[in-house]
CSV table of C-alpha atoms and ligand atoms in Angstrom, one decimal:
chain,number,residue,atom,x,y,z
A,1391,MET,CA,0.0,0.0,0.0
A,1392,THR,CA,1.3,3.5,-0.9
A,1393,PRO,CA,1.2,6.1,1.8
A,1394,LEU,CA,-1.4,8.8,1.1
A,1395,ARG,CA,-0.4,11.4,3.7
A,1396,SER,CA,0.0,14.3,1.2
A,1397,VAL,CA,-1.6,14.3,-2.2
A,1398,LEU,CA,-0.5,17.3,-4.2
A,1399,PHE,CA,-2.7,18.8,-6.9
A,1400,VAL,CA,-0.7,20.5,-9.7
A,1401,PRO,CA,-2.5,22.5,-12.5
A,1402,GLY,CA,-1.7,20.7,-15.8
A,1403,SER,CA,-1.6,24.2,-17.3
A,1404,ASN,CA,1.4,25.3,-15.2
A,1405,PRO,CA,4.7,23.9,-16.5
A,1406,ARG,CA,6.7,25.6,-13.7
A,1407,ALA,CA,4.6,24.0,-11.0
A,1408,ILE,CA,4.8,20.6,-12.8
A,1409,ASP,CA,8.6,20.9,-12.8
A,1410,LYS,CA,8.7,22.0,-9.2
A,1411,ALA,CA,6.4,19.1,-8.2
A,1412,ARG,CA,9.0,16.6,-9.4
A,1413,ALA,CA,11.2,17.2,-6.4
A,1414,LEU,CA,8.6,17.7,-3.7
A,1415,ALA,CA,8.3,15.2,-0.9
A,1416,CYS,CA,4.6,14.5,-1.2
A,1417,ASP,CA,3.3,10.9,-1.4
A,1418,VAL,CA,1.2,11.5,-4.5
A,1419,VAL,CA,1.2,14.0,-7.3
A,1420,ILE,CA,-2.0,14.6,-9.2
A,1421,LEU,CA,-1.6,16.5,-12.4
A,1422,ASP,CA,-5.0,18.2,-12.9
A,1423,LEU,CA,-6.8,18.7,-16.1
A,1424,GLU,CA,-10.1,19.6,-14.4
A,1425,ASP,CA,-10.9,22.5,-12.0
A,1426,ALA,CA,-7.4,23.9,-11.9
A,1427,VAL,CA,-7.4,24.5,-15.7
A,1428,GLY,CA,-9.5,27.1,-17.5
A,1429,PRO,CA,-11.6,26.1,-20.6
A,1430,ASP,CA,-9.2,27.8,-23.0
A,1431,ASP,CA,-6.2,26.0,-21.6
A,1432,LYS,CA,-7.6,22.4,-21.7
A,1433,ALA,CA,-5.9,21.2,-24.9
A,1434,ALA,CA,-2.5,22.7,-24.1
A,1435,ALA,CA,-2.7,21.3,-20.5
A,1436,ARG,CA,-3.5,17.8,-21.9
A,1437,ASP,CA,-0.4,17.9,-24.1
A,1438,ALA,CA,1.7,19.2,-21.2
A,1439,VAL,CA,0.4,16.4,-18.9
A,1440,ALA,CA,1.0,13.8,-21.6
A,1441,GLY,CA,4.6,14.9,-21.8
A,1442,ALA,CA,5.1,15.1,-18.0
A,1443,VAL,CA,3.7,11.6,-17.5
A,1444,ARG,CA,5.9,10.2,-20.2
A,1445,ALA,CA,9.0,11.9,-18.9
A,1446,GLY,CA,8.2,10.7,-15.3
A,1447,ASP,CA,10.9,11.5,-12.8
A,1448,PHE,CA,8.7,12.5,-9.9
A,1449,ALA,CA,10.0,11.9,-6.4
A,1450,ALA,CA,6.5,11.0,-5.3
A,1451,PRO,CA,5.9,7.3,-5.2
A,1452,LEU,CA,2.6,7.7,-7.1
A,1453,LEU,CA,1.7,9.8,-10.1
A,1454,ALA,CA,-2.0,10.4,-11.0
A,1455,VAL,CA,-3.9,12.6,-13.4
A,1456,ARG,CA,-7.4,14.1,-12.8
A,1457,VAL,CA,-9.5,14.1,-16.0
A,1458,ASN,CA,-12.4,16.2,-16.9
A,1459,GLY,CA,-15.9,14.7,-16.2
A,1460,GLU,CA,-17.6,12.6,-18.8
A,1461,ASP,CA,-20.3,15.3,-19.3
A,1462,THR,CA,-17.7,17.8,-20.6
A,1463,PRO,CA,-16.3,18.2,-24.1
A,1464,TRP,CA,-12.8,17.3,-23.0
A,1465,ALA,CA,-13.3,13.8,-21.4
A,1466,THR,CA,-12.9,11.6,-24.4
A,1467,ASP,CA,-9.6,13.2,-25.5
A,1468,ASP,CA,-8.3,13.2,-21.9
A,1469,LEU,CA,-8.9,9.5,-21.5
A,1470,ALA,CA,-7.4,8.7,-24.9
A,1471,MET,CA,-4.3,10.6,-24.0
A,1472,LEU,CA,-4.0,8.8,-20.6
A,1473,ALA,CA,-4.6,5.4,-22.2
A,1474,ALA,CA,-1.4,6.0,-24.2
A,1475,ALA,CA,0.7,7.9,-21.6
A,1476,ARG,CA,-0.3,5.5,-18.7
A,1477,PRO,CA,0.1,7.2,-15.4
A,1478,ALA,CA,-0.3,4.9,-12.3
A,1479,ALA,CA,-3.8,6.3,-11.5
A,1480,VAL,CA,-6.5,8.4,-12.9
A,1481,LEU,CA,-8.8,10.5,-10.7
A,1482,ILE,CA,-12.4,10.8,-11.9
A,1483,PRO,CA,-14.1,14.0,-10.7
A,1484,LYS,CA,-17.6,14.4,-9.3
A,1485,VAL,CA,-18.4,10.7,-9.4
A,1486,GLY,CA,-22.2,10.1,-8.8
A,1487,SER,CA,-22.6,6.5,-9.7
A,1488,PRO,CA,-20.6,3.2,-10.2
A,1489,ASP,CA,-21.4,3.3,-13.9
A,1490,GLU,CA,-19.3,6.4,-14.4
A,1491,LEU,CA,-16.3,4.4,-13.1
A,1492,ARG,CA,-17.2,1.4,-15.3
A,1493,ARG,CA,-17.2,3.7,-18.3
A,1494,ALA,CA,-13.8,5.2,-17.4
A,1495,ARG,CA,-12.5,1.7,-16.7
A,1496,ALA,CA,-13.5,0.6,-20.2
A,1497,ALA,CA,-11.6,3.5,-21.8
A,1498,LEU,CA,-8.3,2.8,-19.9
A,1499,PRO,CA,-5.8,0.0,-19.9
A,1500,GLU,CA,-6.0,-2.4,-17.0
A,1501,SER,CA,-2.7,-1.3,-15.5
A,1502,ILE,CA,-4.1,2.2,-14.6
A,1503,ARG,CA,-5.8,2.3,-11.2
A,1504,LEU,CA,-8.9,4.5,-10.7
A,1505,TRP,CA,-9.5,7.0,-7.9
A,1506,ALA,CA,-12.8,8.7,-7.4
A,1507,ASN,CA,-13.6,12.3,-6.2
A,1508,ILE,CA,-16.6,12.2,-3.8
A,1509,GLU,CA,-17.6,15.9,-4.0
A,1510,THR,CA,-21.3,16.2,-4.7
A,1511,CYS,CA,-24.3,15.5,-2.5
A,1512,LEU,CA,-25.3,12.6,-4.8
A,1513,GLY,CA,-21.8,11.2,-4.8
A,1514,VAL,CA,-21.8,11.2,-1.0
A,1515,LEU,CA,-25.2,9.4,-0.9
A,1516,GLU,CA,-24.0,6.9,-3.5
A,1517,ALA,CA,-20.5,6.4,-1.9
A,1518,ARG,CA,-21.4,2.9,-0.8
A,1519,ALA,CA,-22.3,1.8,-4.3
A,1520,ILE,CA,-19.4,3.7,-5.9
A,1521,ALA,CA,-16.9,2.0,-3.4
A,1522,GLY,CA,-18.7,-1.3,-3.9
A,1523,CYS,CA,-17.6,-1.6,-7.5
A,1524,ALA,CA,-13.9,-1.2,-6.5
A,1525,ALA,CA,-12.8,-4.7,-7.5
A,1526,GLU,CA,-14.6,-4.6,-10.8
A,1527,ALA,CA,-13.4,-1.0,-11.7
A,1528,GLY,CA,-9.9,-1.2,-10.3
A,1529,LEU,CA,-10.7,1.6,-7.8
A,1530,ASP,CA,-8.1,2.2,-5.0
A,1531,ALA,CA,-9.0,5.5,-3.3
A,1532,LEU,CA,-11.7,8.1,-2.6
A,1533,VAL,CA,-10.8,11.7,-2.5
A,1534,PHE,CA,-13.2,14.0,-0.6
A,1535,GLY,CA,-13.8,17.2,-2.5
A,1536,GLN,CA,-15.0,19.9,-0.2
A,1537,ASN,CA,-14.9,22.9,-2.6
A,1538,ASP,CA,-17.4,21.3,-4.9
A,1539,LEU,CA,-19.4,19.8,-2.1
A,1540,SER,CA,-19.7,23.3,-0.4
A,1541,ARG,CA,-21.0,24.6,-3.7
A,1542,ASP,CA,-23.6,21.9,-3.8
A,1543,PHE,CA,-24.6,23.0,-0.3
A,1544,GLY,CA,-24.9,26.5,-1.6
A,1545,ARG,CA,-22.1,27.8,0.7
A,1546,ARG,CA,-18.6,29.1,0.2
A,1547,PRO,CA,-15.9,26.8,1.7
A,1548,SER,CA,-15.4,27.5,5.4
A,1549,ARG,CA,-13.0,26.5,8.1
A,1550,ASP,CA,-16.0,25.4,10.1
A,1551,ARG,CA,-16.7,22.0,8.5
A,1552,ARG,CA,-19.6,21.0,10.6
A,1553,MET,CA,-21.8,21.2,7.6
A,1554,LEU,CA,-19.6,18.6,5.9
A,1555,HIS,CA,-19.1,16.2,8.8
A,1556,THR,CA,-21.9,13.8,7.8
A,1557,ALA,CA,-20.5,13.7,4.3
A,1558,MET,CA,-16.9,13.1,5.6
A,1559,GLY,CA,-18.2,10.2,7.8
A,1560,LEU,CA,-20.2,8.6,5.0
A,1561,THR,CA,-17.2,8.8,2.6
A,1562,VAL,CA,-14.9,7.2,5.2
A,1563,LEU,CA,-17.4,4.5,6.0
A,1564,ALA,CA,-18.0,3.6,2.4
A,1565,GLY,CA,-14.2,3.6,1.6
A,1566,ARG,CA,-13.3,1.6,4.6
A,1567,ALA,CA,-16.0,-1.0,3.9
A,1568,ALA,CA,-14.4,-1.5,0.5
A,1569,GLY,CA,-10.8,-1.4,1.7
A,1570,LEU,CA,-10.0,1.9,-0.1
A,1571,GLY,CA,-7.5,4.6,0.6
A,1572,LEU,CA,-9.1,7.8,1.9
A,1573,VAL,CA,-7.9,11.4,1.2
A,1574,ASP,CA,-9.4,14.4,2.9
A,1575,GLY,CA,-10.2,17.6,0.8
A,1576,VAL,CA,-8.0,20.6,0.2
A,1577,PHE,CA,-7.6,23.6,2.5
A,1578,ASN,CA,-7.6,26.7,0.3
A,1579,ASP,CA,-5.8,29.2,2.4
A,1580,PHE,CA,-2.2,28.0,2.0
A,1581,SER,CA,-0.8,31.0,3.9
A,1582,ASP,CA,-2.6,29.8,7.1
A,1583,ALA,CA,-0.3,27.0,8.4
A,1584,GLU,CA,-2.1,26.8,11.8
A,1585,GLY,CA,-5.6,26.5,10.2
A,1586,PHE,CA,-4.2,23.8,7.9
A,1587,GLU,CA,-2.7,21.8,10.7
A,1588,ARG,CA,-6.1,21.9,12.6
A,1589,GLU,CA,-7.9,20.6,9.5
A,1590,CYS,CA,-5.3,17.8,9.1
A,1591,LEU,CA,-5.9,16.8,12.7
A,1592,GLU,CA,-9.7,16.9,12.1
A,1593,GLY,CA,-9.4,14.7,9.0
A,1594,ARG,CA,-7.2,12.3,10.8
A,1595,ALA,CA,-9.7,12.0,13.6
A,1596,PHE,CA,-12.4,11.3,11.0
A,1597,GLY,CA,-10.4,8.4,9.7
A,1598,PHE,CA,-8.8,9.7,6.5
A,1599,ASP,CA,-5.3,8.5,5.5
A,1600,GLY,CA,-4.1,11.8,4.3
A,1601,LYS,CA,-4.9,15.2,2.9
A,1602,ALA,CA,-5.1,16.7,-0.6
A,1603,VAL,CA,-2.9,19.7,-0.8
A,1604,ILE,CA,-2.6,22.6,-3.2
A,1605,HIS,CA,0.7,24.2,-2.4
A,1606,PRO,CA,4.2,23.0,-1.5
A,1607,ALA,CA,4.0,24.8,1.9
A,1608,GLN,CA,1.3,22.3,3.0
A,1609,ILE,CA,3.2,19.1,2.4
A,1610,GLU,CA,5.4,18.9,5.5
A,1611,ALA,CA,2.5,19.3,7.9
A,1612,ALA,CA,0.3,16.7,6.1
A,1613,ASN,CA,3.2,14.2,6.1
A,1614,ARG,CA,3.9,14.8,9.8
A,1615,ILE,CA,0.3,14.7,11.0
A,1616,TYR,CA,-0.8,11.7,9.0
A,1617,ALA,CA,2.4,9.7,9.8
A,1618,PRO,CA,1.8,7.1,12.5
A,1619,SER,CA,3.1,8.4,15.8
A,1620,PRO,CA,6.2,6.8,17.5
A,1621,ASP,CA,3.8,5.1,19.9
A,1622,ASP,CA,1.8,3.6,17.1
A,1623,LEU,CA,5.0,2.3,15.4
A,1624,ALA,CA,6.3,0.8,18.6
A,1625,TRP,CA,3.0,-1.0,19.1
A,1626,ALA,CA,2.9,-2.2,15.5
A,1627,THR,CA,6.6,-3.4,15.6
A,1628,ALA,CA,5.9,-5.4,18.9
A,1629,VAL,CA,2.7,-7.0,17.5
A,1630,VAL,CA,4.5,-8.1,14.3
A,1631,ALA,CA,7.4,-9.5,16.3
A,1632,ALA,CA,5.1,-11.4,18.6
A,1633,PHE,CA,3.3,-13.1,15.7
A,1634,ASP,CA,6.6,-13.8,14.0
A,1635,ASP,CA,7.9,-15.6,17.1
A,1636,PRO,CA,7.8,-19.4,16.3
A,1637,VAL,CA,6.5,-19.9,19.9
A,1638,ASN,CA,3.3,-18.2,18.8
A,1639,ALA,CA,2.9,-20.0,15.5
A,1640,GLY,CA,-0.8,-20.6,14.7
A,1641,LYS,CA,-2.1,-18.8,17.8
A,1642,GLY,CA,-5.0,-16.4,17.5
A,1643,ALA,CA,-4.2,-14.2,20.5
A,1644,VAL,CA,-0.8,-13.5,22.0
A,1645,ARG,CA,1.0,-11.3,24.5
A,1646,ALA,CA,2.4,-8.2,22.9
A,1647,ALA,CA,3.2,-4.6,23.6
A,1648,GLY,CA,2.3,-5.0,27.3
A,1649,GLY,CA,-1.2,-6.4,26.5
A,1650,MET,CA,-3.1,-8.7,24.3
A,1651,ALA,CA,-2.9,-8.8,20.5
A,1652,GLU,CA,-5.1,-10.8,18.2
A,1653,ARG,CA,-4.5,-11.6,14.5
A,1654,LEU,CA,-6.8,-8.7,13.5
A,1655,HIS,CA,-4.3,-6.4,15.2
A,1656,LEU,CA,-1.5,-8.0,13.1
A,1657,TYR,CA,-3.3,-6.8,10.0
A,1658,GLN,CA,-3.6,-3.3,11.5
A,1659,ALA,CA,0.0,-3.3,12.6
A,1660,ARG,CA,1.2,-4.3,9.1
A,1661,ARG,CA,-0.9,-1.4,7.6
A,1662,LEU,CA,0.7,1.0,10.0
A,1663,LEU,CA,4.2,-0.1,9.2
A,1664,ALA,CA,3.4,0.0,5.5
A,1665,ALA,CA,1.9,3.6,5.8
A,1666,SER,CA,5.1,4.7,7.4
A,1667,GLY,CA,7.3,3.1,4.7
A,1668,ARG,CA,8.7,0.5,7.1
A,1669,ALA,CA,7.3,-2.6,5.6
B,2085,LIG,N1,2.4,22.3,-7.2
B,2085,LIG,C1,3.7,22.5,-7.5
B,2085,LIG,N2,4.3,23.7,-7.3
B,2085,LIG,C2,3.5,24.7,-6.8
B,2085,LIG,C3,2.1,24.5,-6.5
B,2085,LIG,C4,1.6,23.2,-6.7
B,2085,LIG,N3,0.3,23.0,-6.5
B,2085,LIG,N4,1.6,25.7,-6.1
B,2085,LIG,C5,2.6,26.6,-6.1
B,2085,LIG,N5,3.8,26.0,-6.6
B,2085,LIG,C6,5.1,26.6,-6.7
B,2085,LIG,C7,5.0,27.9,-7.6
B,2085,LIG,O1,5.1,27.5,-8.9
B,2085,LIG,C8,6.2,28.6,-7.0
B,2085,LIG,O2,7.4,28.1,-7.6
B,2085,LIG,P1,8.6,29.0,-8.0
B,2085,LIG,O3,9.1,29.5,-6.6
B,2085,LIG,O4,9.6,28.0,-8.6
B,2085,LIG,O5,8.1,30.1,-8.8
B,2085,LIG,C9,6.3,28.2,-5.6
B,2085,LIG,O6,5.6,27.0,-5.5
B,2085,LIG,C10,5.6,29.2,-4.7
B,2085,LIG,O7,4.3,29.5,-5.1
B,2085,LIG,P2,3.5,30.8,-4.7
B,2085,LIG,O8,4.1,32.0,-5.3
B,2085,LIG,O9,3.4,30.8,-3.2
B,2085,LIG,O10,2.1,30.5,-5.2
B,2085,LIG,P3,1.5,30.8,-6.6
B,2085,LIG,O11,0.9,32.2,-6.6
B,2085,LIG,O12,2.5,30.5,-7.7
B,2085,LIG,O13,0.3,29.7,-6.7
B,2085,LIG,C11,-1.8,28.8,-6.5
B,2085,LIG,C12,-0.8,29.7,-5.9
B,2085,LIG,C13,-3.0,28.6,-5.6
B,2085,LIG,C14,-2.3,29.4,-7.9
B,2085,LIG,C15,-1.1,27.4,-6.7
B,2085,LIG,O14,-0.7,27.0,-5.5
B,2085,LIG,C16,-2.0,26.4,-7.4
B,2085,LIG,O15,-2.3,26.4,-8.6
B,2085,LIG,N6,-2.3,25.3,-6.6
B,2085,LIG,C17,-3.0,24.1,-7.1
B,2085,LIG,C18,-4.4,24.4,-7.5
B,2085,LIG,C19,-5.2,23.2,-7.9
B,2085,LIG,O16,-4.6,22.3,-8.5
B,2085,LIG,N7,-6.5,23.2,-7.7
B,2085,LIG,C20,-7.3,22.1,-8.1
B,2085,LIG,C21,-7.4,21.0,-7.1
B,2085,LIG,S1,-8.3,21.5,-5.7
B,2086,LIG,MG1,-13.6,20.3,-8.1
C-alpha cells in the first residue's frame, strides 16, 4: 500500500509547477486537467500532462492525473491521452454512480488504477455503491472534495466543517467498507499554516489516510500529522514481532506490547508499518 499522507494537486496548465512538483516530498502528485485548468487551456494542458507523464521522474511514489468529467467536451480526449501515456492512476471527478467508473475503466488499460472524487451530495449518498464496484473497476481510493461539495450545499468553503461532517463520515465508512484509501479535501488558504494543521488533525480524527494539498507549503505538515506516531509504530513493531515468534505460530491471541494482541491487530500493525514506509 502506498502512503497517502500528502496528495498534491498541480495544475496541468502550469509547467513551472509541474517541474517543481518533481522534487517535492509528497506521497502522491495529481496533475490536474479539471478544475485547476480554465476552458481555453484544456488542450494545451492535456499535451503538457502527456509529456510530463511520459517523462516521469517524480520523487513522489505515485503519479496520477485528474481528467475532466464525462459530461464535458474534454473527457474523451483526456482518456485517450491517458490510455497512451499510462500514469499509475486516474482520478475521476464528481463521481455520482458506479457506472461512471465502469465507463472510465472501459476507456483505460488495466494497468491504470482509478481514484474517485466524492464531492457532490449525490456522490456522498451513492458512496457505498461507488466504493462497492472497487474490484470490478480497479478503484483504489476516494478523495473527498470539499470545494465542490460546499458549492452543492450553496455555501462558500469555510474553516467550520460541521456542515460537511456527515459527508466526511459517510465517505470514510464507504471507503473503509471496500478497503479503499481515503484522502481528505483541500484547505484553500495556503498561507494559514495553523488552520491547515487543525484541519489535518480533524481529517485524521475522522479516519482519513491523508490530505489533498494545493501548495508545496502544506506538504510537510500533512506528512507529519498523517504519519503514524512513535507510539503507534512501537505497538505495530511489537505486534508483528510477537506473531513472527515461532513460539506463537498458529495462535489467535498472543501477549504483545504490554497487553493482548489478536490476529486482527496484526493486519492493522502491518498497515501502520506500510503507511510509514517501514514494511
Ligand atoms: N504544485 C507545485 N508547485 C506549486 C504549486 C503546486 N500545487 N503551487 C505553487 N507551486 C510553486 C510555484 O510555482 C512557485 O514556484 P517557484 O518558486 O519556482 O516560482 C512556488 O511553489 C511558490 O508558489 P507561490 O508563489 O506561493 O504560489 P503561486 O501564486 O505560484 O500559486 C496557486 C498559488 C494557488 C495558484 C497554486 O498553488 C496552485 O495552482 N495550486 C493548485 C491548485 C489546484 O490544483 N487546484 C485544483 C485542485 S483542488
Ligand atoms: Mg472540483
